[in-house]
Coordinates of C-alpha atoms in Angstrom, one line a residue:
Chain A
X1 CA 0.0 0.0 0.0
X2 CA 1.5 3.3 -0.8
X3 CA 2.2 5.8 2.1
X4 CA 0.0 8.7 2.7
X5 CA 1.1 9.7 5.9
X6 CA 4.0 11.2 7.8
X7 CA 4.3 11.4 11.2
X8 CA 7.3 13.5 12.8
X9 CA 8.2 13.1 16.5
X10 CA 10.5 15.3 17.7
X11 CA 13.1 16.2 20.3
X12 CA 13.0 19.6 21.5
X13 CA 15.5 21.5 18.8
X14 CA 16.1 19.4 16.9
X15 CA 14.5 20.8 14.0
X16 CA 12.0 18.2 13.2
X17 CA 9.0 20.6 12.9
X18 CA 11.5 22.6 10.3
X19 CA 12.2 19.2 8.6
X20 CA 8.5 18.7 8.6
X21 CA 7.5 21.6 6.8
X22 CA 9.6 21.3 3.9
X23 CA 8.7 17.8 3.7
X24 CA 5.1 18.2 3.0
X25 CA 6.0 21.5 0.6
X26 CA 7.8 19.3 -1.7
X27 CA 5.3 16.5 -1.5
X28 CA 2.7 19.0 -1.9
X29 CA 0.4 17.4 0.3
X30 CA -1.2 19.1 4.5
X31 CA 1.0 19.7 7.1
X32 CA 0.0 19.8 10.8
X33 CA 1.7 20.7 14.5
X34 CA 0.7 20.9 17.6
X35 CA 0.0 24.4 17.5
X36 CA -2.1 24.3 14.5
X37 CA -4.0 21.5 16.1
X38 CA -4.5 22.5 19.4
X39 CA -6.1 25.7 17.6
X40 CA -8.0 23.9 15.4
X41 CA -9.2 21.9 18.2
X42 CA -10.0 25.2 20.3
X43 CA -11.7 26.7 17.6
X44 CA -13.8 23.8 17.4
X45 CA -15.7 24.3 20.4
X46 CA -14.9 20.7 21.2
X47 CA -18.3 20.0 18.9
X48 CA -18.4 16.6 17.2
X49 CA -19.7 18.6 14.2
X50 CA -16.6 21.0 13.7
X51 CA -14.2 16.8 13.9
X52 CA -16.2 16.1 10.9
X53 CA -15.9 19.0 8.9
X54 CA -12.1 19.4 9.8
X55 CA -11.3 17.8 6.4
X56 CA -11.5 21.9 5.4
X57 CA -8.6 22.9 7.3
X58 CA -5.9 21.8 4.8
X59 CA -3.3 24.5 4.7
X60 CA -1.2 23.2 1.6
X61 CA 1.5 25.1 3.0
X62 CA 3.2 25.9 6.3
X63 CA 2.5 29.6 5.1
X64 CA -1.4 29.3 4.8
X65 CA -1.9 28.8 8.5
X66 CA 1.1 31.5 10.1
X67 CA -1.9 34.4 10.8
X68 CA -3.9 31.1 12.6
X69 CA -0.1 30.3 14.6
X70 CA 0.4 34.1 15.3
X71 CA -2.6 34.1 17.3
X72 CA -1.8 31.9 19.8
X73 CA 0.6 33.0 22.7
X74 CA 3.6 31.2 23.4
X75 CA 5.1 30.3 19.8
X76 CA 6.5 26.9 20.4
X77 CA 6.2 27.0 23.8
X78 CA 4.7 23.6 25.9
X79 CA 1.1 24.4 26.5
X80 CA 0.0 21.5 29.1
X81 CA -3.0 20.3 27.6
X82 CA -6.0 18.8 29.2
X83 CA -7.1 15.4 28.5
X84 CA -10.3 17.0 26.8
X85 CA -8.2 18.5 24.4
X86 CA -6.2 15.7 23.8
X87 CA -8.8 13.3 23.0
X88 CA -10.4 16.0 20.9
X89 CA -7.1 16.7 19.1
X90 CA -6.9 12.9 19.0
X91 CA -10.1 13.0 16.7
X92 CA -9.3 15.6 14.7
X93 CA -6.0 13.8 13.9
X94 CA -7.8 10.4 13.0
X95 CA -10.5 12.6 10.8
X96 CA -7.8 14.7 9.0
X97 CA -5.9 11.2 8.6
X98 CA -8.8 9.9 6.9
X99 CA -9.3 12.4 4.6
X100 CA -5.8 13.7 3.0
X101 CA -2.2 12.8 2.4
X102 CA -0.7 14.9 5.0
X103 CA 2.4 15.1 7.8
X104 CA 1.5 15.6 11.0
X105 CA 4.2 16.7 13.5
X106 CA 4.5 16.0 17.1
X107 CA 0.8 15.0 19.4
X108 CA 1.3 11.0 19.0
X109 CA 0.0 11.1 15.8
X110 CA 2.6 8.1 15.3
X111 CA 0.3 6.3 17.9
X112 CA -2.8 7.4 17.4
X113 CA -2.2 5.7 13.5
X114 CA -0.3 2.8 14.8
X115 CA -2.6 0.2 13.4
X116 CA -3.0 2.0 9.6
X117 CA -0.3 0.5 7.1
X118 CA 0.1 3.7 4.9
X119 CA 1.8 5.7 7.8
X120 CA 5.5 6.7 7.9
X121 CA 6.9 7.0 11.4
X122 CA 9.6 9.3 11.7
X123 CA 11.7 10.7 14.7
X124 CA 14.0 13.4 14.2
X125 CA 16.6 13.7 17.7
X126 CA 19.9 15.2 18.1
X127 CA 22.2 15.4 20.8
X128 CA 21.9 18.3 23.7
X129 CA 25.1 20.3 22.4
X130 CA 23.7 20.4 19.0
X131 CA 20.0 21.4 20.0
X132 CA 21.7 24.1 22.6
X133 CA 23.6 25.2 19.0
X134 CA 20.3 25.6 17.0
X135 CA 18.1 27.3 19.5
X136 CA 21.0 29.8 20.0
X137 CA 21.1 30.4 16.5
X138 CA 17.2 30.8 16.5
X139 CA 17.3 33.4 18.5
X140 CA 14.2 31.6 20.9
X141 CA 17.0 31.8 24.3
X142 CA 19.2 34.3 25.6
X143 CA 22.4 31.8 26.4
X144 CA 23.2 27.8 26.4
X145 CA 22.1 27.6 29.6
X146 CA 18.6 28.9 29.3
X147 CA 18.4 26.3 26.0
X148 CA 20.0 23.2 28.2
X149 CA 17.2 24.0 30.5
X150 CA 14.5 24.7 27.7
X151 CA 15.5 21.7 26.1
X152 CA 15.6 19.1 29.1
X153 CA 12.0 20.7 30.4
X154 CA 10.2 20.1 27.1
X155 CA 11.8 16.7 26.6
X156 CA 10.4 15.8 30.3
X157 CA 7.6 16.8 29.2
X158 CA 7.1 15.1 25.9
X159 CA 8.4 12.6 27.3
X160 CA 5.5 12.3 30.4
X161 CA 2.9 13.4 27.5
X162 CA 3.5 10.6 26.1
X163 CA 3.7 7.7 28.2
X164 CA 0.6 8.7 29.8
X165 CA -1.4 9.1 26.5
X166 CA -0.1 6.0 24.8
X167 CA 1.5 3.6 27.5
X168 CA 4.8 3.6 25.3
X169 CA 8.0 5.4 25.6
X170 CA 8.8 8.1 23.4
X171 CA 11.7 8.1 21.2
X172 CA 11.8 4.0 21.3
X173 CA 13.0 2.9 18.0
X174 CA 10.2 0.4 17.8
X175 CA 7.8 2.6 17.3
X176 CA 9.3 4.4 14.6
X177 CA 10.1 3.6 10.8
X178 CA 12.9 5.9 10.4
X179 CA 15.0 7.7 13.2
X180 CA 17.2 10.6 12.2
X181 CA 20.1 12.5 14.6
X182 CA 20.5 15.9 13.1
X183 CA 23.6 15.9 14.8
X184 CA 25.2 14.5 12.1
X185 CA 22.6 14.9 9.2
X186 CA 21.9 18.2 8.2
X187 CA 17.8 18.9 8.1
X188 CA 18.1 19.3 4.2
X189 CA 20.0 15.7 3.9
X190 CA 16.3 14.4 6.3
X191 CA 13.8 16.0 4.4
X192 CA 15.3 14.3 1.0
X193 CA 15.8 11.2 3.0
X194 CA 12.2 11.3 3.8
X195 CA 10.8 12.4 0.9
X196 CA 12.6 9.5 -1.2
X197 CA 11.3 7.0 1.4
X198 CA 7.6 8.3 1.4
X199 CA 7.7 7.9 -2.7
X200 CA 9.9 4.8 -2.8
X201 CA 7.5 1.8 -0.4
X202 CA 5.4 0.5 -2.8
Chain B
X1 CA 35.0 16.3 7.8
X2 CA 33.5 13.7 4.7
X3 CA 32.8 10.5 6.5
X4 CA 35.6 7.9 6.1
X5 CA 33.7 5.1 7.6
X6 CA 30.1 3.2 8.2
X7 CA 29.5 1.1 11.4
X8 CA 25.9 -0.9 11.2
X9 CA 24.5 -2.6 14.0
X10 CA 21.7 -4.7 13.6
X11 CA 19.2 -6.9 15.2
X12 CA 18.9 -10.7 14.1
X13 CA 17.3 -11.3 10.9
X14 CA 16.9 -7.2 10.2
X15 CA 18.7 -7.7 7.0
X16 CA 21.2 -5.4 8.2
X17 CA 24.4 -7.5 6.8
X18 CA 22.9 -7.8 3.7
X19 CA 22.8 -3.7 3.6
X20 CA 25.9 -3.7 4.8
X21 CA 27.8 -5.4 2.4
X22 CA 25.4 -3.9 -0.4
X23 CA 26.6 -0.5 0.8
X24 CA 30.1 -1.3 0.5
X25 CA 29.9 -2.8 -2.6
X26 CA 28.5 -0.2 -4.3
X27 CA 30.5 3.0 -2.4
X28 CA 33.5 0.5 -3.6
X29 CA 35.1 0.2 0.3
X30 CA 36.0 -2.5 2.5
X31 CA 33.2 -4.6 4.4
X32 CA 34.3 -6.1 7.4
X33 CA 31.7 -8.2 9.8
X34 CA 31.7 -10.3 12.9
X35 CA 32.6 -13.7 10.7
X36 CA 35.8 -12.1 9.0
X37 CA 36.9 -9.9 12.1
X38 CA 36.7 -13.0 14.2
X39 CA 38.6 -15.2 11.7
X40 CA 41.4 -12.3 11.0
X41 CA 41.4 -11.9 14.7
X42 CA 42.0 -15.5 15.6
X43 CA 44.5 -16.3 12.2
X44 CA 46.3 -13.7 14.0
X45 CA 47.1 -15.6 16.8
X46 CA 46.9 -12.9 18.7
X47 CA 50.1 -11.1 18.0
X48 CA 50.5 -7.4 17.5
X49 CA 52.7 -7.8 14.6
X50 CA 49.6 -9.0 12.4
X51 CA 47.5 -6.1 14.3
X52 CA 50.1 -3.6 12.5
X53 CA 49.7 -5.4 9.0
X54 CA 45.9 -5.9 9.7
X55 CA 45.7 -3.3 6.5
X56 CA 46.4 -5.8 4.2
X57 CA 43.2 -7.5 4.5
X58 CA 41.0 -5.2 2.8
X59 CA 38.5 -7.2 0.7
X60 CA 36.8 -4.8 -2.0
X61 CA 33.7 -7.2 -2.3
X62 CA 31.9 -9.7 -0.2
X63 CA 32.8 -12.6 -2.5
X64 CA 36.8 -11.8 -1.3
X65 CA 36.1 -13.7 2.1
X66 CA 33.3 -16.3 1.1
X67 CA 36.7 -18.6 1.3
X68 CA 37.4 -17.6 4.7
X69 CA 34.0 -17.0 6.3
X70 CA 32.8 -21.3 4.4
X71 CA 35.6 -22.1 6.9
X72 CA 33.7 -20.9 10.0
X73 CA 31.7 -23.5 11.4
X74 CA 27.6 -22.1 12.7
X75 CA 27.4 -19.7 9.5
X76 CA 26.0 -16.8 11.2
X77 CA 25.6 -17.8 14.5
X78 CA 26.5 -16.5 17.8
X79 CA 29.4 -17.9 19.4
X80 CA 30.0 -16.4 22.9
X81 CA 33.5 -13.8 22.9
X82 CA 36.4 -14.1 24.8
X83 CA 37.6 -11.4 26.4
X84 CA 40.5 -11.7 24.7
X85 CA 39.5 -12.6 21.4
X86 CA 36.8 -9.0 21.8
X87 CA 40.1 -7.1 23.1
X88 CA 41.8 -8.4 19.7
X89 CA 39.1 -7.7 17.7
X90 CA 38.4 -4.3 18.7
X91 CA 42.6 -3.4 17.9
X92 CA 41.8 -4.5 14.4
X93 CA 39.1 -2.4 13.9
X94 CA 40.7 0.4 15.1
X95 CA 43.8 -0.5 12.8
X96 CA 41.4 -1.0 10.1
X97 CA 39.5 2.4 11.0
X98 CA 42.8 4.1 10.5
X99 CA 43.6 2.7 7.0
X100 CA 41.1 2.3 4.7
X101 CA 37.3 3.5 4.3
X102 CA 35.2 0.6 5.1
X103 CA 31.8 -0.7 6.0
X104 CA 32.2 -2.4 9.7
X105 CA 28.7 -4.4 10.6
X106 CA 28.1 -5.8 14.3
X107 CA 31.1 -5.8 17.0
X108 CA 30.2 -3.2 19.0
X109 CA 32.3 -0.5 16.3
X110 CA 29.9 2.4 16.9
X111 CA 31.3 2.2 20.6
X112 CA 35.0 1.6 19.4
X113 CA 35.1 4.8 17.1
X114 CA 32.1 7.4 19.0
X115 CA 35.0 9.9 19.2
X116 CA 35.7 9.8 15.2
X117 CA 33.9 12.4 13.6
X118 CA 34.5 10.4 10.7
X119 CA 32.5 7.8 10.9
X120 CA 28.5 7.6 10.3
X121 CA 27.0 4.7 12.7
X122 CA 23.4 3.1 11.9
X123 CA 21.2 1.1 13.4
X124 CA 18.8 -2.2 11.2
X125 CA 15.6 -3.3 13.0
X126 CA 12.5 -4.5 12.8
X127 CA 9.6 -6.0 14.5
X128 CA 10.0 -9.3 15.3
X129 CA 7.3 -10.7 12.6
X130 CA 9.2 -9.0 9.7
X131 CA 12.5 -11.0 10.8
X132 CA 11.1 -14.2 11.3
X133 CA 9.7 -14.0 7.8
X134 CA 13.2 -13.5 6.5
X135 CA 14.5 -15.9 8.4
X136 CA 12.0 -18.5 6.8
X137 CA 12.8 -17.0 3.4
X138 CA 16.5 -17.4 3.9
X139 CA 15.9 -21.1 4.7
X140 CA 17.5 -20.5 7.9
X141 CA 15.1 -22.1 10.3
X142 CA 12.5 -24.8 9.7
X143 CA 9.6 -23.1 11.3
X144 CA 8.6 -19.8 12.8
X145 CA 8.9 -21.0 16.5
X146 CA 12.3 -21.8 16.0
X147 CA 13.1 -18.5 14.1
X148 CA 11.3 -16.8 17.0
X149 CA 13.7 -18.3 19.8
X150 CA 16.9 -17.6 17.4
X151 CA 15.9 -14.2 17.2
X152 CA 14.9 -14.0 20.6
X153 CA 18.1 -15.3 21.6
X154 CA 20.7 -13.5 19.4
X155 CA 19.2 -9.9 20.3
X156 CA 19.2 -10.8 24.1
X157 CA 23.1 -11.9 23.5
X158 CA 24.0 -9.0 21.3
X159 CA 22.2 -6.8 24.3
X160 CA 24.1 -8.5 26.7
X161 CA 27.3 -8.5 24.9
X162 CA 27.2 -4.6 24.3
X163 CA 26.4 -3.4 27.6
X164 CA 29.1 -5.7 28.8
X165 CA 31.7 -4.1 26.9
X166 CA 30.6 -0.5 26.3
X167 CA 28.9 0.1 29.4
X168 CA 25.9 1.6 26.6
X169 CA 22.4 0.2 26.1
X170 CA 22.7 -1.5 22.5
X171 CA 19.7 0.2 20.3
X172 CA 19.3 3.8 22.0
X173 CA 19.0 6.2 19.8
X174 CA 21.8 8.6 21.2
X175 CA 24.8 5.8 19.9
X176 CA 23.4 5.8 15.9
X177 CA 22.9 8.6 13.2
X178 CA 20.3 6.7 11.6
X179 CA 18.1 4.2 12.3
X180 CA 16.6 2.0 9.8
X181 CA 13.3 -0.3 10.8
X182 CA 13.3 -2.9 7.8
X183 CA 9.7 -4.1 8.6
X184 CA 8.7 -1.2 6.4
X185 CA 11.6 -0.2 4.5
X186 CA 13.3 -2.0 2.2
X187 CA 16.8 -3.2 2.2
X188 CA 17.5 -1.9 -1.4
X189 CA 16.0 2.0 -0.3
X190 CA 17.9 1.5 2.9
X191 CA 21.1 1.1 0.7
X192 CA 20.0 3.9 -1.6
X193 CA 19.2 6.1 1.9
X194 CA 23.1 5.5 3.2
X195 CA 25.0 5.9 0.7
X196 CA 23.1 9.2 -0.3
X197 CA 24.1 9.9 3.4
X198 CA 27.7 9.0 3.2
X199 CA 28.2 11.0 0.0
X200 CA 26.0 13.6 1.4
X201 CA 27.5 14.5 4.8
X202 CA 30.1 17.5 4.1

């Protein structure tokens, strides 16, 4: 069965949700991250109606849904959610999974499409000195040691997030398809690497 | 710094020597794996003076050593290190590391050369109903409950054997650049997806 479906987890800096973007710009098909979600979701009113009409919200580009991201406070900031919100992101996911060829970055999405065979599971990771390198370069901290402590808060957290929500561990190579250190690879070498998988499983 | 060198560690029946070899056959570089180190290691008898000439055994293609690795008895199965012959082993792999590009599957040789920035280490897996399947297809078990305890048994001794002797947990994400799960990708597009790496990486 061909692959119509990325998922990208992340570690914190490591440029996955970069990596992610470009990926579905070249393939030309959704892309979606946990803040575009978790706005989508708000937006929603949590109604069952708004789930099945979610199918509409399919930026074709990262650029189509910046004024929707500029609204939110926080930027990429870890917004504790509450289980409501999960399990109503959690629908939206499995409705916008149904409906179009898409990546979805971050939220489990790798779990929450576990059991679908025409799902790529990626997981983009690096190691803390290189992470500390990029956020610096970002601009998002002040100095290495704000970014060592950014970056060992939100893993924590993704890391809780997700054990809680799926009973698995996060970053566990089973779970995944394809795990990449942009330590060593650059994000440009990834998104080609990924982009030639997606197209090459028959 | 272009990467000199490939280390693959794999899980039983992952395909990953198959890859391995593949890879080094068509980047044109030596392949060295557990059969051939532990048969150069051993003709050695042990002395340094073959650890200093251990350059000289450079096979360009796979079919170089089917001589030496027929005269191995167990084909590909485990047989339980000495100390001393994994103390051996490990000086010819660095010796080898320091002449000649190469492919280096198995032996712990991600752990051996983690300070090289010369050297790109990946990681073969897959879930354990892929790999029984290719172990049936290789004709290398006569049913699926056997291929199930080999498999069983080879990663729990590979596990064993690497945290033994690198103090590391064999399979964590942190020790490999890239990590390859063969029950959806296939061993050709895993070839095609490292050597576009090794070529790739400035």
């Amino acid at each position: 069965m061909p692959l119509r479906i990325i998922t990208i987890s992340r570690q914190y800096g490591s440029a996955g949700r970069q990596i992610g973007r470009a990926v579905a710009e070249q393939l030309g098909i959704g892309y979606y991250d946990k803040e575009l979600l978790q706005l989508l979701a708000r937006q929603s009113g949590y109604t069952a109606d708004f789930i099945a009409h979610s199918g509409e919200y399919s930026p074709a580009s990262a650029l189509d849904y910046a004024p929707l991201t500029a609204q939110m406070s926080g930027g990429e900031m870890y917004i504790p959610p509450t289980d409501l919100l999960v399990e109503d992101q959690n629908e939206l996911i499995l409705s916008i999974a149904e409906k179009e060829s898409c990546v979805i970055v971050g939220r489990a999405a790798d779990f929450l499409l576990r059991r679908r065979s025409d799902v790529l599971h990626i997981f983009v990771y690096g190691d803390e000195e290189s992470r500390i390198t990029r956020l610096m370069e970002r601009g998002a901290v002040s100095d290495a040691a704000q970014a060592k402590h950014v970056i060992q808060d939100h893993d924590r957290n993704r890391k809780r997030h997700y054990r809680h929500y799926t009973g698995r561990e996060w970053g566990e190579a089973a779970n995944y398809h394809m795990m990449l250190n942009t330590s060593m690879l650059s994000p440009e070498l990834c998104v080609d690497l990924i982009v030639k998988t997606f197209i090459s499983v028959p």
